[in-house]
Amino acid sequence: MENKKYKGKSTEAIHAGEALPVLPTGAQDQQAGKTGIPLLPPIYQNSTFRFQTAEEFASAFIDEESGYVYTRWGNPTQKLLEQKLAVLEAGESALATASGMGAISTALLTALADGGHVVAMENLYSATYNLLNEEFPRMGIETTFVDATDPNKVESAIRPDTKVIYLESPTNPLLKLVDLAACAEIAKAHNITSIIDNTFATPCSQQPIALGIDVVLHSMTKYLSGNGAVIAGAIVGEKEFIVRAQKGALRNFGAVISPFNAWLTLLGIPTLPLRFARHCENAAHIAAFLETHPAVAWVRYPGLPNHPQHDLAKRQMNGFGGMITMELKGGRAAGEKFVNQLQICALAVSLGDVRTLVCHPASTTHSHIPTEVRQQTGITDGLVRFSIGLEDSEDIIADLEQALETLPFYSEI
Ligand code: LCS
């Protein structure tokens, strides 16, 4: 493990994993005695690998560490990304996957290989909720959803057959936090695998494995790649778990990352610490602006002292992230009108992009859910979610201000 090799996250993000031996540039070049290896790791955009002899071929099947066989089983570009991820998340090993959902399903299928019950945070990312609420029950796997902001509620929901505690912190889109050290301790006491989706925080803000969590997941579609160009995911954990995930659920269900997407993600990670710091700085300015605006009912940002878990955020997070949620006073009509007026901020799902992205869940991602159900889970009609980008914050604030000023009730407040 390279975990303790570098003092800072930026050096890690740039150099970690790159000690991986680079495959020869080509037989002719080797024969010609040419020196020099690419500074930017090359992309191995191939599906299969050839061997010189039957013996070499056979031994690669027996001992997979001895060679690459087929890209669904492993590829040098994937491998380099995985080594970097393990270092960034202070884990033993990592696995890159085709998407965040590929990481989530692969990790859960691995931890629940013999069936069992899941205790999960309520208000998870919607597709994760659907996976646990709709897909897994068909395989005999039940989930109890609890308000994991209270670790006691997590412990109370544990049954004799519970195999997984599944968490997100901060949650999407309500930015609730979970005390990771407390939940990890509960999981250990009951011999249960603890899993957290660390997409919103990134390893720059929190390293759950250092707090005792077993498995960390990412949608690398978001901050890790940061370029808005890929769909990708990651699992980080103990080598034993990662090997089981790779040889089992990943290989057989097939949510394997393509070499090209692995390479594009490798291009993004070196700037993650710089980008994340700027996301945090911009979000802090914008949250402070929104908080004082008369058209806004409330603002939820872990860095604001009025966040119900601000003390936990200060203790657990090193940077409060780029996501902000707010409630407009005028409900759904205000939400729709507001987003229609925006000029710099883009109306789009996803997050972690260099551009500021805005989403009004009631009219888009959550429109299929009946109003009462949405209200119960906190997805209210005037809720707007921001993924604050890397533009100059005064430009984003000016865009938000002009859009807020067009709301019909603005002058009445
Ligand atoms: N986990 C979290 C916390 C997410 O926000 C998402 C996607 C995923 C996992 C799934 O990752 P994917 O498979 O898309 O790479 N979140 C999205 C969102 O909030 N809007 O669009 C996608």
Short mmCIF file of C-alpha atoms and ligand atoms in Angstrom, two decimals:
data_model
loop_
_atom_site.label_atom_id
_atom_site.label_comp_id
_atom_site.label_asym_id
_atom_site.label_seq_id
_atom_site.Cartn_x
_atom_site.Cartn_y
_atom_site.Cartn_z
CA MET A 1 0.00 0.00 0.00
CA GLU A 2 1.20 3.49 -0.87
CA ASN A 3 -1.14 5.14 1.64
CA LYS A 4 1.40 6.97 3.74
CA LYS A 5 3.81 7.85 0.95
CA TYR A 6 2.68 11.44 0.37
CA LYS A 7 1.94 14.21 2.87
CA GLY A 8 -0.80 15.97 0.89
CA LYS A 9 -3.88 15.17 -1.18
CA SER A 10 -2.69 17.07 -4.27
CA THR A 11 0.53 15.08 -4.49
CA GLU A 12 -1.48 11.89 -3.97
CA ALA A 13 -4.00 12.86 -6.64
CA ILE A 14 -1.22 13.52 -9.14
CA HIS A 15 1.31 10.79 -8.37
CA ALA A 16 -0.39 7.91 -6.54
CA GLY A 17 -0.48 4.66 -8.43
CA GLU A 18 1.79 5.88 -11.18
CA ALA A 19 4.64 3.66 -10.03
CA LEU A 20 2.74 0.93 -11.85
CA PRO A 21 5.11 -0.55 -14.44
CA VAL A 22 4.20 0.70 -17.87
CA LEU A 23 3.83 -2.00 -20.48
CA PRO A 24 6.39 -1.90 -23.30
CA THR A 25 5.61 0.70 -25.95
CA GLY A 26 6.07 -1.95 -28.59
CA ALA A 27 8.37 -4.80 -29.54
CA GLN A 28 10.07 -2.79 -32.30
CA ASP A 29 10.82 0.10 -29.95
CA GLN A 30 12.21 -2.28 -27.36
CA GLN A 31 14.41 -3.95 -29.92
CA ALA A 32 15.62 -0.59 -31.13
CA GLY A 33 16.59 0.20 -27.52
CA LYS A 34 14.42 3.33 -27.42
CA THR A 35 14.10 4.95 -24.00
CA GLY A 36 11.47 7.31 -22.57
CA ILE A 37 8.07 6.39 -21.19
CA PRO A 38 4.93 8.50 -21.54
CA LEU A 39 4.53 11.04 -18.72
CA LEU A 40 0.75 10.91 -19.10
CA PRO A 41 -0.20 7.27 -18.62
CA PRO A 42 -1.23 5.81 -21.97
CA ILE A 43 -4.66 4.34 -22.60
CA TYR A 44 -4.87 0.61 -23.25
CA GLN A 45 -8.00 0.59 -25.38
CA ASN A 46 -8.04 -3.14 -26.04
CA SER A 47 -10.43 -5.93 -25.13
CA THR A 48 -8.00 -8.83 -25.08
CA PHE A 49 -4.30 -9.59 -24.49
CA ARG A 50 -2.03 -11.98 -26.38
CA PHE A 51 0.58 -14.34 -24.93
CA GLN A 52 3.87 -15.61 -26.32
CA THR A 53 3.46 -19.21 -25.17
CA ALA A 54 0.84 -21.72 -24.06
CA GLU A 55 2.55 -21.86 -20.66
CA GLU A 56 2.32 -18.09 -20.13
CA PHE A 57 -1.31 -18.15 -21.24
CA ALA A 58 -2.12 -21.01 -18.88
CA SER A 59 -0.40 -19.42 -15.91
CA ALA A 60 -2.31 -16.14 -16.39
CA PHE A 61 -5.50 -18.15 -15.83
CA ILE A 62 -4.14 -19.80 -12.68
CA ASP A 63 -2.50 -16.72 -11.18
CA GLU A 64 -4.31 -13.61 -12.41
CA GLU A 65 -1.67 -11.35 -10.85
CA SER A 66 0.80 -12.70 -13.41
CA GLY A 67 -0.85 -11.12 -16.44
CA TYR A 68 -3.79 -9.44 -18.15
CA VAL A 69 -6.15 -11.72 -20.08
CA TYR A 70 -9.33 -9.86 -20.97
CA THR A 71 -10.44 -6.30 -20.18
CA ARG A 72 -13.60 -7.45 -18.36
CA TRP A 73 -11.16 -9.14 -15.94
CA GLY A 74 -8.72 -6.22 -15.74
CA ASN A 75 -6.73 -3.78 -17.88
CA PRO A 76 -3.66 -1.59 -17.11
CA THR A 77 -5.62 1.67 -17.50
CA GLN A 78 -8.29 0.45 -15.07
CA LYS A 79 -5.59 -0.86 -12.75
CA LEU A 80 -3.78 2.48 -12.58
CA LEU A 81 -7.03 4.27 -11.75
CA GLU A 82 -7.76 1.68 -9.05
CA GLN A 83 -4.35 2.14 -7.44
CA LYS A 84 -4.90 5.90 -7.31
CA LEU A 85 -8.38 5.49 -5.80
CA ALA A 86 -7.12 3.15 -3.06
CA VAL A 87 -4.53 5.72 -2.02
CA LEU A 88 -6.97 8.66 -2.13
CA GLU A 89 -9.50 6.84 0.06
CA ALA A 90 -6.81 5.33 2.34
CA GLY A 91 -8.10 1.85 1.50
CA GLU A 92 -6.25 -1.37 0.81
CA SER A 93 -7.66 -1.92 -2.67
CA ALA A 94 -10.09 -0.44 -5.18
CA LEU A 95 -12.22 -1.39 -8.13
CA ALA A 96 -13.34 0.97 -10.90
CA THR A 97 -16.80 0.33 -12.34
CA ALA A 98 -18.95 1.40 -15.29
CA SER A 99 -21.06 3.82 -13.22
CA GLY A 100 -21.83 4.86 -9.66
CA MET A 101 -24.80 2.48 -9.74
CA GLY A 102 -22.43 -0.23 -11.04
CA ALA A 103 -20.30 0.33 -7.92
CA ILE A 104 -23.31 0.34 -5.59
CA SER A 105 -24.89 -2.81 -7.06
CA THR A 106 -21.56 -4.66 -7.26
CA ALA A 107 -20.67 -3.82 -3.65
CA LEU A 108 -24.12 -4.76 -2.35
CA LEU A 109 -24.25 -7.99 -4.36
CA THR A 110 -20.84 -8.90 -2.90
CA ALA A 111 -21.73 -8.11 0.71
CA LEU A 112 -25.12 -9.85 0.30
CA ALA A 113 -23.86 -12.87 -1.65
CA ASP A 114 -25.55 -15.20 0.85
CA GLY A 115 -28.67 -13.05 1.15
CA GLY A 116 -29.58 -11.12 4.28
CA HIS A 117 -31.06 -7.82 5.40
CA VAL A 118 -29.91 -4.22 4.91
CA VAL A 119 -30.29 -1.24 7.24
CA ALA A 120 -30.12 1.86 5.05
CA MET A 121 -30.26 5.62 5.46
CA GLU A 122 -33.58 7.08 4.30
CA ASN A 123 -33.40 9.81 1.59
CA LEU A 124 -30.72 8.03 -0.41
CA TYR A 125 -29.97 8.92 -4.04
CA SER A 126 -33.12 7.86 -5.90
CA ALA A 127 -31.64 4.98 -7.96
CA THR A 128 -29.97 3.53 -4.85
CA TYR A 129 -33.33 3.70 -3.09
CA ASN A 130 -34.98 1.96 -6.08
CA LEU A 131 -32.30 -0.75 -6.08
CA LEU A 132 -32.91 -1.51 -2.39
CA ASN A 133 -36.66 -0.96 -2.48
CA GLU A 134 -37.60 -2.59 -5.80
CA GLU A 135 -34.81 -4.78 -7.24
CA PHE A 136 -33.34 -6.48 -4.17
CA PRO A 137 -36.66 -7.57 -2.61
CA ARG A 138 -37.17 -9.70 -5.77
CA MET A 139 -33.98 -11.55 -4.76
CA GLY A 140 -35.25 -12.00 -1.20
CA ILE A 141 -33.18 -9.14 0.24
CA GLU A 142 -35.11 -6.74 2.46
CA THR A 143 -34.10 -3.24 3.54
CA THR A 144 -35.20 -1.24 6.57
CA PHE A 145 -34.85 2.51 5.91
CA VAL A 146 -34.05 4.61 8.97
CA ASP A 147 -33.16 8.17 9.82
CA ALA A 148 -29.44 7.44 10.17
CA THR A 149 -28.75 10.98 11.41
CA ASP A 150 -29.48 9.23 14.74
CA PRO A 151 -27.08 6.26 15.09
CA ASN A 152 -29.40 4.74 17.72
CA LYS A 153 -32.02 4.28 15.01
CA VAL A 154 -29.47 2.38 12.92
CA GLU A 155 -28.66 0.06 15.81
CA SER A 156 -32.36 -0.50 16.68
CA ALA A 157 -33.12 -1.65 13.11
CA ILE A 158 -30.45 -4.38 13.15
CA ARG A 159 -31.83 -7.93 12.89
CA PRO A 160 -30.03 -11.26 13.33
CA ASP A 161 -29.78 -11.54 9.51
CA THR A 162 -28.55 -7.95 8.90
CA LYS A 163 -25.47 -8.04 6.69
CA VAL A 164 -25.07 -4.42 5.57
CA ILE A 165 -25.43 -0.90 6.98
CA TYR A 166 -25.72 1.38 3.95
CA LEU A 167 -25.11 5.13 4.28
CA GLU A 168 -24.72 8.37 2.31
CA SER A 169 -23.27 11.51 3.88
CA PRO A 170 -24.08 14.22 2.88
CA THR A 171 -27.27 12.81 1.35
CA ASN A 172 -28.64 13.64 -2.08
CA PRO A 173 -30.46 16.11 -2.21
CA LEU A 174 -31.21 17.07 1.42
CA LEU A 175 -27.59 17.23 2.64
CA LYS A 176 -28.22 15.29 5.85
CA LEU A 177 -25.11 13.95 7.57
CA VAL A 178 -24.35 10.64 9.26
CA ASP A 179 -21.92 10.25 12.13
CA LEU A 180 -19.64 7.82 10.33
CA ALA A 181 -17.45 6.83 13.29
CA ALA A 182 -20.54 6.05 15.42
CA CYS A 183 -22.17 3.96 12.67
CA ALA A 184 -18.89 2.15 11.92
CA GLU A 185 -18.62 1.20 15.59
CA ILE A 186 -22.18 -0.17 15.59
CA ALA A 187 -21.43 -2.18 12.44
CA LYS A 188 -18.26 -3.64 13.95
CA ALA A 189 -20.01 -4.55 17.22
CA HIS A 190 -22.60 -6.55 15.22
CA ASN A 191 -20.17 -7.96 12.65
CA ILE A 192 -21.94 -6.17 9.79
CA THR A 193 -20.36 -4.66 6.67
CA SER A 194 -20.65 -0.86 6.67
CA ILE A 195 -20.85 0.82 3.26
CA ILE A 196 -20.95 4.52 2.45
CA ASP A 197 -21.51 6.44 -0.75
CA ASN A 198 -18.87 9.21 -0.47
CA THR A 199 -19.76 10.92 -3.77
CA PHE A 200 -20.84 14.28 -2.29
CA ALA A 201 -17.93 14.61 0.14
CA THR A 202 -15.10 13.22 -2.03
CA PRO A 203 -11.92 11.87 -0.36
CA CYS A 204 -10.76 15.51 -0.03
CA SER A 205 -13.41 16.15 2.61
CA GLN A 206 -13.82 12.83 4.39
CA GLN A 207 -12.08 9.48 4.40
CA PRO A 208 -14.63 7.06 5.83
CA ILE A 209 -12.21 4.10 5.99
CA ALA A 210 -10.07 6.04 8.47
CA LEU A 211 -13.25 6.41 10.57
CA GLY A 212 -13.85 2.64 10.59
CA ILE A 213 -16.21 2.24 7.60
CA ASP A 214 -15.54 -0.96 5.61
CA VAL A 215 -16.43 -0.02 2.04
CA VAL A 216 -16.48 3.37 0.27
CA LEU A 217 -18.35 3.97 -2.98
CA HIS A 218 -18.25 6.76 -5.53
CA SER A 219 -20.03 7.93 -8.57
CA MET A 220 -16.87 9.10 -10.35
CA THR A 221 -19.21 10.68 -12.90
CA LYS A 222 -19.21 13.59 -10.44
CA TYR A 223 -16.33 15.29 -8.60
CA LEU A 224 -13.65 12.64 -9.16
CA SER A 225 -13.64 12.98 -12.94
CA GLY A 226 -15.03 16.53 -12.73
CA ASN A 227 -15.17 16.93 -16.50
CA GLY A 228 -18.77 15.97 -17.21
CA ALA A 229 -17.45 13.55 -19.83
CA VAL A 230 -17.82 10.14 -18.19
CA ILE A 231 -20.14 7.82 -16.34
CA ALA A 232 -17.99 5.85 -13.88
CA GLY A 233 -17.94 4.45 -10.35
CA ALA A 234 -15.59 3.09 -7.69
CA ILE A 235 -15.49 0.70 -4.75
CA VAL A 236 -12.71 0.95 -2.14
CA GLY A 237 -12.16 -1.48 0.74
CA GLU A 238 -10.13 -4.38 2.05
CA LYS A 239 -8.35 -6.45 -0.58
CA GLU A 240 -10.34 -9.55 0.32
CA PHE A 241 -13.65 -7.72 -0.36
CA ILE A 242 -12.38 -6.10 -3.57
CA VAL A 243 -11.07 -9.40 -4.98
CA ARG A 244 -14.40 -11.08 -4.17
CA ALA A 245 -16.27 -8.20 -5.86
CA GLN A 246 -14.05 -8.31 -8.92
CA LYS A 247 -14.09 -12.07 -9.44
CA GLY A 248 -17.77 -12.36 -8.60
CA ALA A 249 -20.37 -9.65 -9.14
CA LEU A 250 -18.27 -7.30 -11.29
CA ARG A 251 -17.02 -9.93 -13.70
CA ASN A 252 -20.26 -11.87 -13.90
CA PHE A 253 -22.81 -9.04 -13.94
CA GLY A 254 -20.38 -7.03 -16.06
CA ALA A 255 -20.48 -3.41 -14.78
CA VAL A 256 -16.88 -2.96 -15.92
CA ILE A 257 -15.44 0.49 -16.70
CA SER A 258 -14.22 1.00 -20.27
CA PRO A 259 -10.50 1.84 -20.63
CA PHE A 260 -11.46 5.17 -22.24
CA ASN A 261 -13.66 6.20 -19.31
CA ALA A 262 -10.98 5.02 -16.86
CA TRP A 263 -8.46 7.18 -18.73
CA LEU A 264 -10.74 10.24 -18.80
CA THR A 265 -11.22 9.81 -15.04
CA LEU A 266 -7.45 9.60 -14.63
CA LEU A 267 -7.19 12.96 -16.41
CA GLY A 268 -9.65 14.49 -13.92
CA ILE A 269 -8.35 13.21 -10.58
CA PRO A 270 -5.07 15.19 -10.43
CA THR A 271 -7.04 18.46 -10.21
CA LEU A 272 -9.61 17.14 -7.71
CA PRO A 273 -8.10 18.76 -4.58
CA LEU A 274 -7.81 22.14 -6.32
CA ARG A 275 -11.27 21.90 -7.82
CA PHE A 276 -12.84 20.73 -4.56
CA ALA A 277 -11.35 23.64 -2.61
CA ARG A 278 -12.83 26.07 -5.15
CA HIS A 279 -16.23 24.28 -5.13
CA CYS A 280 -16.25 24.70 -1.32
CA GLU A 281 -15.21 28.35 -1.43
CA ASN A 282 -17.81 29.26 -4.06
CA ALA A 283 -20.56 27.29 -2.30
CA ALA A 284 -19.83 29.07 1.00
CA HIS A 285 -20.25 32.50 -0.67
CA ILE A 286 -23.41 31.48 -2.47
CA ALA A 287 -25.00 29.81 0.58
CA ALA A 288 -24.37 33.00 2.58
CA PHE A 289 -25.97 35.09 -0.20
CA LEU A 290 -29.03 32.84 -0.52
CA GLU A 291 -29.53 32.69 3.24
CA THR A 292 -30.19 36.42 3.46
CA HIS A 293 -32.40 36.67 0.36
CA PRO A 294 -36.07 37.46 1.08
CA ALA A 295 -37.38 35.05 -1.60
CA VAL A 296 -35.66 32.09 0.06
CA ALA A 297 -37.40 30.22 2.89
CA TRP A 298 -34.32 28.29 4.00
CA VAL A 299 -30.89 27.17 2.82
CA ARG A 300 -29.26 23.84 3.68
CA TYR A 301 -25.45 23.74 3.47
CA PRO A 302 -23.24 21.80 5.93
CA GLY A 303 -20.96 24.83 6.26
CA LEU A 304 -23.74 27.14 7.52
CA PRO A 305 -24.03 27.38 11.33
CA ASN A 306 -27.82 26.84 10.99
CA HIS A 307 -27.35 23.38 9.42
CA PRO A 308 -28.82 21.04 12.07
CA GLN A 309 -25.60 18.99 12.02
CA HIS A 310 -23.07 21.77 11.58
CA ASP A 311 -21.01 20.56 14.56
CA LEU A 312 -20.77 17.07 13.07
CA ALA A 313 -19.84 18.62 9.71
CA LYS A 314 -16.99 20.55 11.35
CA ARG A 315 -15.78 17.41 13.12
CA GLN A 316 -16.12 14.99 10.23
CA MET A 317 -15.59 17.00 7.05
CA ASN A 318 -12.57 18.86 5.81
CA GLY A 319 -14.44 21.20 3.46
CA PHE A 320 -18.25 21.36 3.24
CA GLY A 321 -18.56 20.60 -0.46
CA GLY A 322 -20.20 22.23 -3.46
CA MET A 323 -23.83 21.15 -3.00
CA ILE A 324 -26.51 23.53 -1.69
CA THR A 325 -30.23 22.95 -1.31
CA MET A 326 -32.74 25.74 -0.75
CA GLU A 327 -36.50 26.17 -0.45
CA LEU A 328 -38.15 29.05 -2.31
CA LYS A 329 -41.06 30.78 -0.60
CA GLY A 330 -43.34 30.54 -3.66
CA GLY A 331 -43.45 26.73 -3.92
CA ARG A 332 -43.49 24.90 -7.25
CA ALA A 333 -44.41 27.93 -9.41
CA ALA A 334 -41.53 29.89 -7.92
CA GLY A 335 -39.14 26.95 -8.40
CA GLU A 336 -40.03 26.60 -12.08
CA LYS A 337 -39.96 30.34 -12.76
CA PHE A 338 -36.63 30.74 -10.95
CA VAL A 339 -34.82 28.04 -12.92
CA ASN A 340 -36.26 29.36 -16.19
CA GLN A 341 -34.60 32.73 -15.61
CA LEU A 342 -31.08 31.41 -15.00
CA GLN A 343 -28.49 32.26 -17.63
CA ILE A 344 -25.10 31.05 -16.36
CA CYS A 345 -26.30 28.21 -14.14
CA ALA A 346 -27.29 25.23 -16.31
CA LEU A 347 -30.53 23.32 -15.83
CA ALA A 348 -29.21 19.80 -15.56
CA VAL A 349 -29.07 16.70 -13.39
CA SER A 350 -25.72 15.36 -12.13
CA LEU A 351 -23.21 17.29 -10.03
CA GLY A 352 -19.53 17.92 -9.46
CA ASP A 353 -19.09 19.53 -12.88
CA VAL A 354 -16.96 22.63 -13.49
CA ARG A 355 -20.23 24.36 -14.43
CA THR A 356 -22.91 25.27 -11.90
CA LEU A 357 -25.85 22.90 -12.34
CA VAL A 358 -29.34 23.52 -11.01
CA CYS A 359 -32.21 21.13 -10.57
CA HIS A 360 -35.82 21.60 -9.38
CA PRO A 361 -36.69 18.07 -8.17
CA ALA A 362 -40.50 18.59 -7.90
CA SER A 363 -40.82 19.30 -11.66
CA THR A 364 -38.09 16.88 -12.84
CA THR A 365 -36.35 14.02 -11.01
CA HIS A 366 -39.13 13.53 -8.43
CA SER A 367 -42.16 14.57 -10.56
CA HIS A 368 -43.40 10.96 -10.79
CA ILE A 369 -43.70 10.71 -6.98
CA PRO A 370 -47.09 11.77 -5.53
CA THR A 371 -46.94 15.20 -3.86
CA GLU A 372 -47.78 13.88 -0.36
CA VAL A 373 -45.04 11.24 -0.55
CA ARG A 374 -42.53 13.80 -1.79
CA GLN A 375 -43.45 16.21 1.01
CA GLN A 376 -43.06 13.44 3.62
CA THR A 377 -39.53 12.68 2.43
CA GLY A 378 -38.59 16.38 2.40
CA ILE A 379 -38.67 16.92 -1.39
CA THR A 380 -40.90 19.96 -1.15
CA ASP A 381 -42.35 21.92 -4.08
CA GLY A 382 -40.03 24.92 -3.80
CA LEU A 383 -36.86 22.86 -3.28
CA VAL A 384 -33.96 23.73 -5.60
CA ARG A 385 -30.63 21.88 -5.63
CA PHE A 386 -27.39 23.49 -6.75
CA SER A 387 -24.12 21.86 -7.69
CA ILE A 388 -21.93 24.94 -7.47
CA GLY A 389 -19.29 25.01 -10.19
CA LEU A 390 -15.92 26.67 -10.61
CA GLU A 391 -17.05 29.96 -12.18
CA ASP A 392 -16.35 33.21 -10.31
CA SER A 393 -18.80 33.27 -7.42
CA GLU A 394 -19.81 36.89 -8.09
CA ASP A 395 -21.04 35.85 -11.54
CA ILE A 396 -23.07 32.97 -10.11
CA ILE A 397 -24.51 35.25 -7.42
CA ALA A 398 -25.45 37.87 -10.04
CA ASP A 399 -27.22 35.17 -12.07
CA LEU A 400 -29.10 33.89 -9.01
CA GLU A 401 -30.00 37.43 -7.94
CA GLN A 402 -31.54 38.40 -11.28
CA ALA A 403 -33.53 35.16 -11.36
CA LEU A 404 -34.78 35.59 -7.78
CA GLU A 405 -35.82 39.16 -8.51
CA THR A 406 -38.22 38.02 -11.24
CA LEU A 407 -40.30 35.98 -8.80
CA PRO A 408 -43.80 37.54 -8.56
CA PHE A 409 -43.89 37.63 -4.77
CA TYR A 410 -40.44 39.18 -4.48
CA SER A 411 -41.73 42.73 -4.03
CA GLU A 412 -44.31 41.57 -1.47
CA ILE A 413 -41.76 40.07 0.92
N1 LCS B 1 -24.56 8.12 -5.71
C1 LCS B 1 -24.92 9.41 -5.64
C2 LCS B 1 -24.82 10.12 -4.33
C3 LCS B 1 -25.38 10.07 -6.78
O1 LCS B 1 -25.72 11.35 -6.69
C4 LCS B 1 -25.48 9.34 -8.00
C5 LCS B 1 -25.97 9.99 -9.25
C6 LCS B 1 -25.10 8.01 -8.01
C7 LCS B 1 -24.64 7.43 -6.85
C8 LCS B 1 -25.16 7.17 -9.27
O2 LCS B 1 -24.07 7.45 -10.05
P1 LCS B 1 -24.02 7.16 -11.64
O3 LCS B 1 -24.42 5.74 -11.82
O4 LCS B 1 -24.99 8.10 -12.26
O5 LCS B 1 -22.60 7.43 -11.98
N2 LCS B 1 -26.61 11.22 -9.05
C9 LCS B 1 -27.23 11.93 -9.93
C10 LCS B 1 -27.92 13.12 -9.62
O6 LCS B 1 -28.06 13.62 -8.50
N3 LCS B 1 -28.46 13.60 -10.73
O7 LCS B 1 -28.16 12.82 -11.82
C11 LCS B 1 -27.39 11.68 -11.37
#
